mmCIF file of C-alpha atoms and ligand atoms in Angstrom:
data_model
loop_
_atom_site.group_PDB
_atom_site.id
_atom_site.type_symbol
_atom_site.label_atom_id
_atom_site.label_comp_id
_atom_site.label_asym_id
_atom_site.label_seq_id
_atom_site.Cartn_x
_atom_site.Cartn_y
_atom_site.Cartn_z
ATOM 1 C CA MET A 5 0.000 0.000 0.000
ATOM 2 C CA SER A 6 1.520 3.229 -1.114
ATOM 3 C CA PHE A 7 1.700 6.185 1.214
ATOM 4 C CA LYS A 8 2.979 9.685 0.527
ATOM 5 C CA LEU A 9 3.062 12.772 2.701
ATOM 6 C CA HIS A 10 3.632 16.080 0.984
ATOM 7 C CA ILE A 11 4.142 19.248 3.067
ATOM 8 C CA GLU A 12 4.472 22.716 1.629
ATOM 9 C CA THR A 13 4.469 26.245 3.075
ATOM 10 C CA ARG A 14 2.686 28.822 0.964
ATOM 11 C CA ARG A 15 2.474 32.549 1.496
ATOM 12 C CA LEU A 16 -1.086 33.857 1.505
ATOM 13 C CA ASN A 17 -1.232 37.579 0.782
ATOM 14 C CA LEU A 18 -3.946 39.598 2.473
ATOM 15 C CA ALA A 19 -5.988 41.882 0.245
ATOM 16 C CA HIS A 20 -5.648 44.602 2.920
ATOM 17 C CA THR A 21 -3.265 44.886 5.875
ATOM 18 C CA TRP A 22 -4.880 42.866 8.681
ATOM 19 C CA THR A 23 -4.759 44.516 12.102
ATOM 20 C CA ILE A 24 -6.211 43.304 15.393
ATOM 21 C CA ALA A 25 -5.664 44.563 18.946
ATOM 22 C CA ARG A 26 -2.280 42.823 19.338
ATOM 23 C CA ASN A 27 -0.652 42.809 15.874
ATOM 24 C CA SER A 28 -0.736 43.589 12.174
ATOM 25 C CA SER A 29 0.165 41.572 9.056
ATOM 26 C CA ASP A 30 0.211 41.730 5.252
ATOM 27 C CA TYR A 31 0.568 37.980 4.690
ATOM 28 C CA LYS A 32 0.402 34.616 6.444
ATOM 29 C CA ASP A 33 2.629 31.617 5.817
ATOM 30 C CA ASN A 34 0.330 28.594 6.072
ATOM 31 C CA VAL A 35 1.378 24.961 5.815
ATOM 32 C CA PHE A 36 -0.417 22.664 3.364
ATOM 33 C CA VAL A 37 -0.391 18.880 3.553
ATOM 34 C CA ALA A 38 -1.388 16.203 1.077
ATOM 35 C CA LEU A 39 -1.846 12.656 2.435
ATOM 36 C CA GLU A 40 -1.874 10.051 -0.300
ATOM 37 C CA LYS A 41 -2.931 6.497 0.431
ATOM 38 C CA GLU A 42 -4.409 3.816 -1.811
ATOM 39 C CA GLY A 43 -4.455 6.271 -4.702
ATOM 40 C CA ILE A 44 -6.598 8.827 -2.821
ATOM 41 C CA THR A 45 -5.239 12.221 -1.719
ATOM 42 C CA GLY A 46 -6.586 14.115 1.278
ATOM 43 C CA LEU A 47 -5.725 17.799 1.651
ATOM 44 C CA GLY A 48 -5.255 19.827 4.831
ATOM 45 C CA GLU A 49 -4.076 23.243 5.967
ATOM 46 C CA ALA A 50 -2.385 24.608 9.084
ATOM 47 C CA ALA A 51 -2.478 28.312 9.938
ATOM 48 C CA PRO A 52 0.295 28.759 12.529
ATOM 49 C CA ASN A 53 -0.517 31.533 14.991
ATOM 50 C CA VAL A 54 2.133 33.526 16.828
ATOM 51 C CA ARG A 55 -0.294 34.016 19.762
ATOM 52 C CA TYR A 56 0.072 30.275 20.445
ATOM 53 C CA ASN A 57 3.818 30.045 19.651
ATOM 54 C CA GLU A 58 3.176 28.275 16.377
ATOM 55 C CA THR A 59 5.375 28.717 13.293
ATOM 56 C CA ALA A 60 5.382 27.219 9.802
ATOM 57 C CA ALA A 61 8.785 25.625 10.476
ATOM 58 C CA LEU A 62 7.719 23.940 13.735
ATOM 59 C CA THR A 63 4.424 22.856 12.212
ATOM 60 C CA THR A 64 6.231 21.259 9.276
ATOM 61 C CA GLU A 65 8.660 19.497 11.620
ATOM 62 C CA HIS A 66 5.850 18.083 13.758
ATOM 63 C CA ILE A 67 3.871 16.848 10.765
ATOM 64 C CA ARG A 68 6.982 15.194 9.326
ATOM 65 C CA SER A 69 7.624 13.486 12.687
ATOM 66 C CA VAL A 70 4.420 11.420 12.421
ATOM 67 C CA GLU A 71 4.990 10.203 8.869
ATOM 68 C CA ASP A 72 5.712 6.589 9.885
ATOM 69 C CA PHE A 73 2.789 6.530 12.306
ATOM 70 C CA LEU A 74 0.422 7.667 9.541
ATOM 71 C CA ALA A 75 1.873 5.228 7.008
ATOM 72 C CA GLY A 76 1.034 2.258 9.198
ATOM 73 C CA TYR A 77 -2.530 3.262 10.140
ATOM 74 C CA ASP A 78 -5.865 2.453 8.504
ATOM 75 C CA PHE A 79 -7.335 5.894 7.705
ATOM 76 C CA PHE A 80 -10.892 4.615 8.215
ATOM 77 C CA HIS A 81 -10.046 4.237 11.918
ATOM 78 C CA TYR A 82 -9.621 7.975 12.183
ATOM 79 C CA GLU A 83 -10.942 8.462 15.729
ATOM 80 C CA ASN A 84 -8.059 6.562 17.272
ATOM 81 C CA LEU A 85 -5.641 7.744 14.620
ATOM 82 C CA ILE A 86 -6.322 11.369 15.570
ATOM 83 C CA ASN A 87 -6.060 10.562 19.279
ATOM 84 C CA GLY A 88 -2.632 9.089 18.460
ATOM 85 C CA LEU A 89 -1.616 12.236 16.585
ATOM 86 C CA ARG A 90 -2.613 14.345 19.579
ATOM 87 C CA GLU A 91 -0.322 12.282 21.807
ATOM 88 C CA ARG A 92 2.581 12.622 19.380
ATOM 89 C CA ILE A 93 2.266 16.301 18.425
ATOM 90 C CA THR A 94 2.270 18.788 21.283
ATOM 91 C CA GLY A 95 2.386 22.570 21.242
ATOM 92 C CA GLN A 96 1.480 22.966 17.558
ATOM 93 C CA ASN A 97 -2.270 22.376 17.503
ATOM 94 C CA CYS A 98 -2.536 23.629 13.937
ATOM 95 C CA ALA A 99 -0.298 20.753 12.777
ATOM 96 C CA VAL A 100 -2.796 18.204 14.100
ATOM 97 C CA ALA A 101 -5.615 20.267 12.572
ATOM 98 C CA ALA A 102 -4.036 20.019 9.115
ATOM 99 C CA LEU A 103 -3.740 16.244 9.414
ATOM 100 C CA ASP A 104 -7.267 15.825 10.823
ATOM 101 C CA MET A 105 -8.597 17.874 7.914
ATOM 102 C CA ALA A 106 -6.606 15.862 5.369
ATOM 103 C CA LEU A 107 -7.917 12.621 6.905
ATOM 104 C CA MET A 108 -11.528 13.840 6.682
ATOM 105 C CA ASP A 109 -10.962 14.895 3.064
ATOM 106 C CA TRP A 110 -9.437 11.474 2.369
ATOM 107 C CA LEU A 111 -12.392 9.723 4.074
ATOM 108 C CA GLY A 112 -14.951 11.611 1.975
ATOM 109 C CA LYS A 113 -13.065 10.919 -1.216
ATOM 110 C CA ALA A 114 -12.719 7.224 -0.303
ATOM 111 C CA LEU A 115 -16.469 7.028 0.395
ATOM 112 C CA LYS A 116 -17.224 9.264 -2.619
ATOM 113 C CA ALA A 117 -19.379 11.691 -0.606
ATOM 114 C CA PRO A 118 -19.081 15.221 0.792
ATOM 115 C CA LEU A 119 -18.153 15.245 4.465
ATOM 116 C CA TYR A 120 -21.428 16.946 5.474
ATOM 117 C CA LYS A 121 -23.366 14.012 4.000
ATOM 118 C CA ILE A 122 -21.274 11.466 5.869
ATOM 119 C CA TRP A 123 -22.055 13.405 9.054
ATOM 120 C CA GLY A 124 -25.774 13.684 8.260
ATOM 121 C CA LEU A 125 -25.760 17.482 8.040
ATOM 122 C CA ASN A 126 -27.626 19.841 5.723
ATOM 123 C CA PRO A 127 -25.611 22.890 4.541
ATOM 124 C CA ALA A 128 -28.902 24.839 4.394
ATOM 125 C CA ASP A 129 -29.029 24.677 8.215
ATOM 126 C CA ALA A 130 -25.808 26.707 8.574
ATOM 127 C CA PRO A 131 -26.102 30.296 9.846
ATOM 128 C CA SER A 132 -24.840 33.181 7.691
ATOM 129 C CA THR A 133 -21.210 34.068 8.207
ATOM 130 C CA SER A 134 -19.990 37.355 9.560
ATOM 131 C CA TYR A 135 -17.389 39.267 7.583
ATOM 132 C CA SER A 136 -14.483 40.598 9.635
ATOM 133 C CA ILE A 137 -13.310 44.174 9.486
ATOM 134 C CA GLY A 138 -9.762 44.564 10.799
ATOM 135 C CA ILE A 139 -8.653 47.646 12.717
ATOM 136 C CA ASP A 140 -7.843 50.608 10.482
ATOM 137 C CA SER A 141 -8.824 54.259 10.265
ATOM 138 C CA PRO A 142 -12.597 54.670 10.716
ATOM 139 C CA GLU A 143 -12.796 55.788 7.067
ATOM 140 C CA GLN A 144 -11.052 52.645 5.816
ATOM 141 C CA MET A 145 -13.240 50.448 8.020
ATOM 142 C CA GLN A 146 -16.325 52.145 6.566
ATOM 143 C CA GLN A 147 -14.992 51.456 3.088
ATOM 144 C CA ARG A 148 -14.495 47.725 3.869
ATOM 145 C CA VAL A 149 -18.145 47.512 4.992
ATOM 146 C CA ARG A 150 -19.388 49.370 1.898
ATOM 147 C CA GLU A 151 -17.483 46.943 -0.333
ATOM 148 C CA ARG A 152 -19.292 43.930 1.155
ATOM 149 C CA GLN A 153 -22.973 44.748 1.028
ATOM 150 C CA ASP A 154 -23.486 41.055 0.170
ATOM 151 C CA MET A 155 -22.671 40.175 3.787
ATOM 152 C CA GLU A 156 -25.430 39.997 6.383
ATOM 153 C CA ILE A 157 -23.325 40.411 9.536
ATOM 154 C CA PHE A 158 -20.075 42.242 10.200
ATOM 155 C CA LYS A 159 -17.515 41.382 12.855
ATOM 156 C CA ILE A 160 -15.693 44.515 13.954
ATOM 157 C CA LYS A 161 -12.265 44.260 15.521
ATOM 158 C CA LEU A 162 -11.844 46.599 18.500
ATOM 159 C CA GLY A 163 -9.555 46.866 21.518
ATOM 160 C CA LYS A 164 -7.657 50.110 20.805
ATOM 161 C CA GLU A 165 -8.282 53.653 22.045
ATOM 162 C CA ASN A 166 -10.955 54.799 19.574
ATOM 163 C CA ASP A 167 -13.469 51.939 19.811
ATOM 164 C CA ARG A 168 -16.564 54.147 19.999
ATOM 165 C CA GLU A 169 -15.417 56.323 17.122
ATOM 166 C CA ILE A 170 -15.048 53.151 15.031
ATOM 167 C CA ILE A 171 -18.513 51.835 15.880
ATOM 168 C CA ARG A 172 -20.120 55.229 15.201
ATOM 169 C CA ALA A 173 -18.394 55.258 11.805
ATOM 170 C CA ILE A 174 -19.588 51.712 11.014
ATOM 171 C CA ARG A 175 -23.134 52.644 12.025
ATOM 172 C CA GLU A 176 -23.053 55.501 9.486
ATOM 173 C CA VAL A 177 -22.691 52.957 6.677
ATOM 174 C CA THR A 178 -24.686 49.905 7.795
ATOM 175 C CA ALA A 179 -27.673 49.045 9.972
ATOM 176 C CA ARG A 180 -26.908 45.306 9.762
ATOM 177 C CA PRO A 181 -26.124 43.364 12.940
ATOM 178 C CA ILE A 182 -22.532 43.491 14.073
ATOM 179 C CA ARG A 183 -20.479 41.487 16.514
ATOM 180 C CA VAL A 184 -17.381 42.804 18.221
ATOM 181 C CA ASP A 185 -14.039 41.119 18.851
ATOM 182 C CA ALA A 186 -11.713 42.938 21.275
ATOM 183 C CA ASN A 187 -8.974 40.245 21.037
ATOM 184 C CA GLU A 188 -8.145 40.661 24.767
ATOM 185 C CA GLY A 189 -7.739 44.412 24.247
ATOM 186 C CA TRP A 190 -9.610 45.705 27.311
ATOM 187 C CA LYS A 191 -7.344 45.095 30.297
ATOM 188 C CA ASP A 192 -9.581 46.638 32.991
ATOM 189 C CA LYS A 193 -12.934 45.067 33.901
ATOM 190 C CA HIS A 194 -14.633 48.429 34.577
ATOM 191 C CA LEU A 195 -13.545 49.742 31.178
ATOM 192 C CA ALA A 196 -14.723 46.501 29.556
ATOM 193 C CA LEU A 197 -18.158 46.796 31.193
ATOM 194 C CA GLU A 198 -18.511 50.459 30.163
ATOM 195 C CA GLN A 199 -17.670 49.585 26.569
ATOM 196 C CA ILE A 200 -20.059 46.635 26.501
ATOM 197 C CA GLU A 201 -22.913 48.655 28.033
ATOM 198 C CA TRP A 202 -22.420 51.274 25.317
ATOM 199 C CA LEU A 203 -22.209 48.623 22.582
ATOM 200 C CA ALA A 204 -25.495 47.097 23.756
ATOM 201 C CA GLY A 205 -27.271 50.130 22.309
ATOM 202 C CA GLN A 206 -25.604 49.711 18.902
ATOM 203 C CA ASN A 207 -27.307 46.538 17.576
ATOM 204 C CA VAL A 208 -24.350 44.388 18.601
ATOM 205 C CA GLN A 209 -25.044 40.637 18.867
ATOM 206 C CA TYR A 210 -22.213 39.696 21.197
ATOM 207 C CA VAL A 211 -18.657 40.475 22.248
ATOM 208 C CA GLU A 212 -15.745 38.109 21.694
ATOM 209 C CA GLN A 213 -12.813 37.880 24.119
ATOM 210 C CA PRO A 214 -13.204 41.323 25.742
ATOM 211 C CA MET A 215 -10.395 40.769 28.253
ATOM 212 C CA PRO A 216 -7.112 38.841 28.359
ATOM 213 C CA ALA A 217 -7.627 35.075 28.588
ATOM 214 C CA GLY A 218 -5.526 34.987 31.767
ATOM 215 C CA GLN A 219 -7.871 37.379 33.646
ATOM 216 C CA HIS A 220 -10.536 34.794 34.267
ATOM 217 C CA GLU A 221 -11.770 36.187 37.592
ATOM 218 C CA ASP A 222 -12.445 39.503 35.862
ATOM 219 C CA MET A 223 -14.420 37.637 33.199
ATOM 220 C CA VAL A 224 -16.552 35.990 35.899
ATOM 221 C CA TRP A 225 -17.287 39.472 37.285
ATOM 222 C CA LEU A 226 -18.031 40.778 33.774
ATOM 223 C CA LYS A 227 -20.342 37.915 32.823
ATOM 224 C CA GLN A 228 -22.509 38.625 35.860
ATOM 225 C CA ARG A 229 -23.018 42.211 34.671
ATOM 226 C CA SER A 230 -22.761 42.183 30.882
ATOM 227 C CA PRO A 231 -25.881 43.112 28.905
ATOM 228 C CA LEU A 232 -24.423 41.277 25.867
ATOM 229 C CA PRO A 233 -23.360 37.627 25.542
ATOM 230 C CA LEU A 234 -19.607 37.132 25.908
ATOM 231 C CA PHE A 235 -17.722 34.594 23.784
ATOM 232 C CA ALA A 236 -14.379 33.001 24.618
ATOM 233 C CA ASP A 237 -11.786 32.733 21.858
ATOM 234 C CA GLU A 238 -8.205 33.059 23.114
ATOM 235 C CA ALA A 239 -9.380 31.573 26.454
ATOM 236 C CA LEU A 240 -9.845 28.075 25.068
ATOM 237 C CA HIS A 241 -8.396 25.530 22.694
ATOM 238 C CA THR A 242 -10.041 22.151 23.173
ATOM 239 C CA GLY A 243 -13.002 20.577 24.926
ATOM 240 C CA SER A 244 -11.211 20.081 28.214
ATOM 241 C CA ASP A 245 -10.933 23.896 28.553
ATOM 242 C CA ILE A 246 -14.694 24.460 28.363
ATOM 243 C CA PRO A 247 -15.836 23.514 31.916
ATOM 244 C CA ARG A 248 -13.043 25.662 33.381
ATOM 245 C CA ILE A 249 -14.159 28.835 31.587
ATOM 246 C CA ALA A 250 -17.941 28.318 31.572
ATOM 247 C CA ASP A 251 -18.563 30.736 34.459
ATOM 248 C CA GLY A 252 -16.833 33.560 32.564
ATOM 249 C CA TYR A 253 -18.489 33.338 29.140
ATOM 250 C CA HIS A 254 -21.874 32.672 27.536
ATOM 251 C CA GLY A 255 -20.388 30.981 24.496
ATOM 252 C CA ILE A 256 -17.253 29.651 22.865
ATOM 253 C CA ASN A 257 -15.522 30.340 19.570
ATOM 254 C CA ILE A 258 -14.278 27.030 18.189
ATOM 255 C CA LYS A 259 -11.506 27.278 15.631
ATOM 256 C CA LEU A 260 -10.134 24.149 14.014
ATOM 257 C CA MET A 261 -6.575 25.449 14.348
ATOM 258 C CA LYS A 262 -7.004 25.602 18.126
ATOM 259 C CA SER A 263 -9.101 22.442 18.529
ATOM 260 C CA MET A 264 -6.702 20.332 16.443
ATOM 261 C CA GLY A 265 -9.344 19.714 13.826
ATOM 262 C CA LEU A 266 -12.871 18.578 13.108
ATOM 263 C CA VAL A 267 -13.085 15.495 15.290
ATOM 264 C CA GLU A 268 -12.374 17.476 18.468
ATOM 265 C CA ALA A 269 -14.482 20.414 17.240
ATOM 266 C CA ARG A 270 -17.538 18.128 17.065
ATOM 267 C CA ARG A 271 -16.884 16.912 20.585
ATOM 268 C CA MET A 272 -16.588 20.543 21.747
ATOM 269 C CA ILE A 273 -19.976 21.434 20.304
ATOM 270 C CA HIS A 274 -21.571 18.726 22.446
ATOM 271 C CA THR A 275 -19.615 19.724 25.551
ATOM 272 C CA ALA A 276 -20.689 23.352 25.159
ATOM 273 C CA ARG A 277 -24.333 22.352 24.682
ATOM 274 C CA ALA A 278 -24.169 20.230 27.832
ATOM 275 C CA LEU A 279 -23.017 23.342 29.718
ATOM 276 C CA ASP A 280 -25.779 25.462 28.149
ATOM 277 C CA MET A 281 -23.271 27.567 26.220
ATOM 278 C CA GLN A 282 -23.660 28.989 22.730
ATOM 279 C CA VAL A 283 -21.327 27.902 19.963
ATOM 280 C CA MET A 284 -19.596 29.985 17.352
ATOM 281 C CA LEU A 285 -17.347 28.543 14.650
ATOM 282 C CA GLY A 286 -14.494 30.836 13.652
ATOM 283 C CA CYS A 287 -11.255 30.647 11.726
ATOM 284 C CA MET A 288 -7.790 32.070 11.292
ATOM 285 C CA VAL A 289 -6.586 33.636 8.055
ATOM 286 C CA GLU A 290 -6.909 30.490 5.945
ATOM 287 C CA SER A 291 -7.433 29.573 2.310
ATOM 288 C CA SER A 292 -10.643 28.011 0.984
ATOM 289 C CA LEU A 293 -9.181 24.647 1.980
ATOM 290 C CA GLY A 294 -9.039 25.294 5.720
ATOM 291 C CA ILE A 295 -12.280 27.267 5.677
ATOM 292 C CA SER A 296 -14.091 24.454 3.855
ATOM 293 C CA ALA A 297 -13.472 22.102 6.778
ATOM 294 C CA GLY A 298 -15.302 24.468 9.116
ATOM 295 C CA VAL A 299 -18.060 24.951 6.562
ATOM 296 C CA HIS A 300 -18.919 21.228 6.611
ATOM 297 C CA LEU A 301 -19.402 21.438 10.384
ATOM 298 C CA SER A 302 -21.242 24.765 10.392
ATOM 299 C CA PRO A 303 -24.834 23.401 10.313
ATOM 300 C CA LEU A 304 -24.241 22.365 13.961
ATOM 301 C CA VAL A 305 -23.425 25.812 15.399
ATOM 302 C CA ASP A 306 -25.256 29.016 16.385
ATOM 303 C CA HIS A 307 -22.911 31.574 14.843
ATOM 304 C CA VAL A 308 -20.491 31.342 11.943
ATOM 305 C CA ASP A 309 -17.425 33.456 11.263
ATOM 306 C CA LEU A 310 -15.818 31.652 8.333
ATOM 307 C CA ASP A 311 -14.444 34.444 6.213
ATOM 308 C CA GLY A 312 -10.651 33.923 6.237
ATOM 309 C CA HIS A 313 -10.525 33.035 2.552
ATOM 310 C CA MET A 314 -12.429 36.199 1.646
ATOM 311 C CA LEU A 315 -9.615 38.303 3.110
ATOM 312 C CA LEU A 316 -7.008 36.865 0.730
ATOM 313 C CA ALA A 317 -5.592 38.287 -2.487
ATOM 314 C CA ASN A 318 -4.314 34.873 -3.683
ATOM 315 C CA ASP A 319 -6.482 31.975 -2.495
ATOM 316 C CA PRO A 320 -4.793 28.806 -3.828
ATOM 317 C CA PHE A 321 -8.000 26.733 -3.537
ATOM 318 C CA ARG A 322 -11.597 26.980 -4.709
ATOM 319 C CA GLY A 323 -14.848 25.157 -4.084
ATOM 320 C CA LEU A 324 -16.779 27.358 -1.662
ATOM 321 C CA SER A 325 -19.592 29.656 -2.660
ATOM 322 C CA LEU A 326 -21.472 32.430 -0.887
ATOM 323 C CA GLN A 327 -25.253 32.062 -0.968
ATOM 324 C CA LYS A 328 -27.344 34.737 0.776
ATOM 325 C CA GLY A 329 -24.593 35.382 3.287
ATOM 326 C CA ARG A 330 -23.940 31.692 3.944
ATOM 327 C CA VAL A 331 -20.703 29.932 2.983
ATOM 328 C CA VAL A 332 -21.689 26.735 1.180
ATOM 329 C CA PRO A 333 -19.477 23.750 0.352
ATOM 330 C CA ALA A 334 -19.374 22.116 -3.058
ATOM 331 C CA ASN A 335 -21.399 18.936 -3.529
ATOM 332 C CA ALA A 336 -18.193 17.006 -4.159
ATOM 333 C CA PRO A 337 -16.383 14.245 -2.254
ATOM 334 C CA GLY A 338 -14.515 15.062 0.939
ATOM 335 C CA LEU A 339 -14.038 18.760 1.663
ATOM 336 C CA GLY A 340 -14.939 19.556 -1.934
ATOM 337 C CA VAL A 341 -12.062 21.892 -2.742
ATOM 338 C CA GLU A 342 -9.576 21.817 -5.576
ATOM 339 C CA THR A 343 -6.345 23.614 -6.345
ATOM 340 C CA VAL A 344 -6.594 26.749 -8.457
ATOM 341 C CA LYS A 345 -4.552 25.996 -11.555
HETATM 342 MG MG1 MG B 403 -11.473 36.231 18.044
#
């Protein structure tokens, strides 16, 4: 039985400089994997994130280190295979995510069905995605919103000094619902509460990671007072983090790069539901390949923020479409994406 593992780093250029509360970038170096077994190739993507000490070089090294383990495993036994990957790869969650994704793509191609069908999901049940507006001058942020009148919800990045000025500017150009992501930018709980109370009058759905992940006691205080639902992003990676943070947030933002892929992401959805928490499915800056994996899972969640591929100037993959604000996968085997020639 032949087995091949191909790993490649590709630079994804952002259409506009991408700025959030803690940093700014013009491109991302993501790692792409192709797992070939029995004549079928599964594709996956890792988006290393500096916030979690991930790099393309370390991700590549970790993926390469499990080559023999993968070669000897039956890919249909993916539950245990992915558990084994999680034991062998530590500290680079996105590396496991890329392999999990490639295995799910391989599975769908082997069974000749889209992943959502294998999982019994209907893409029409997925919520509309939000479209993220990175931090910039209020005028530029207004322009980004004007350019995407096809989007039903906007996610506005905040966490600097002029948050209210930004929201006022956005409200001049759209009445659509917005959600806010402070990316840990508000360091003081009283400031965070003041901002959230003001935002509650601005047709804001919810606020993501208002305070630093490490300030959990402040989040408990804030949750008891916040007029808007609060969602954890930087404060969690996998399912075992959820019970620990449940008293500080109303919901969680699952990202495949943090969760180490789809298998764990599905488990997290059930854990969150058991704790009466809402579920959002987000992403990093990823191509259509990485985003497609989330899209197959999206019928199971309350809120979707799967827009990473829309922020790119050079998406190396295609297969997703936007239908009435919803990101829809192709009706094709596996993840349903193909390389742009
Ligand atoms: Mg976030």
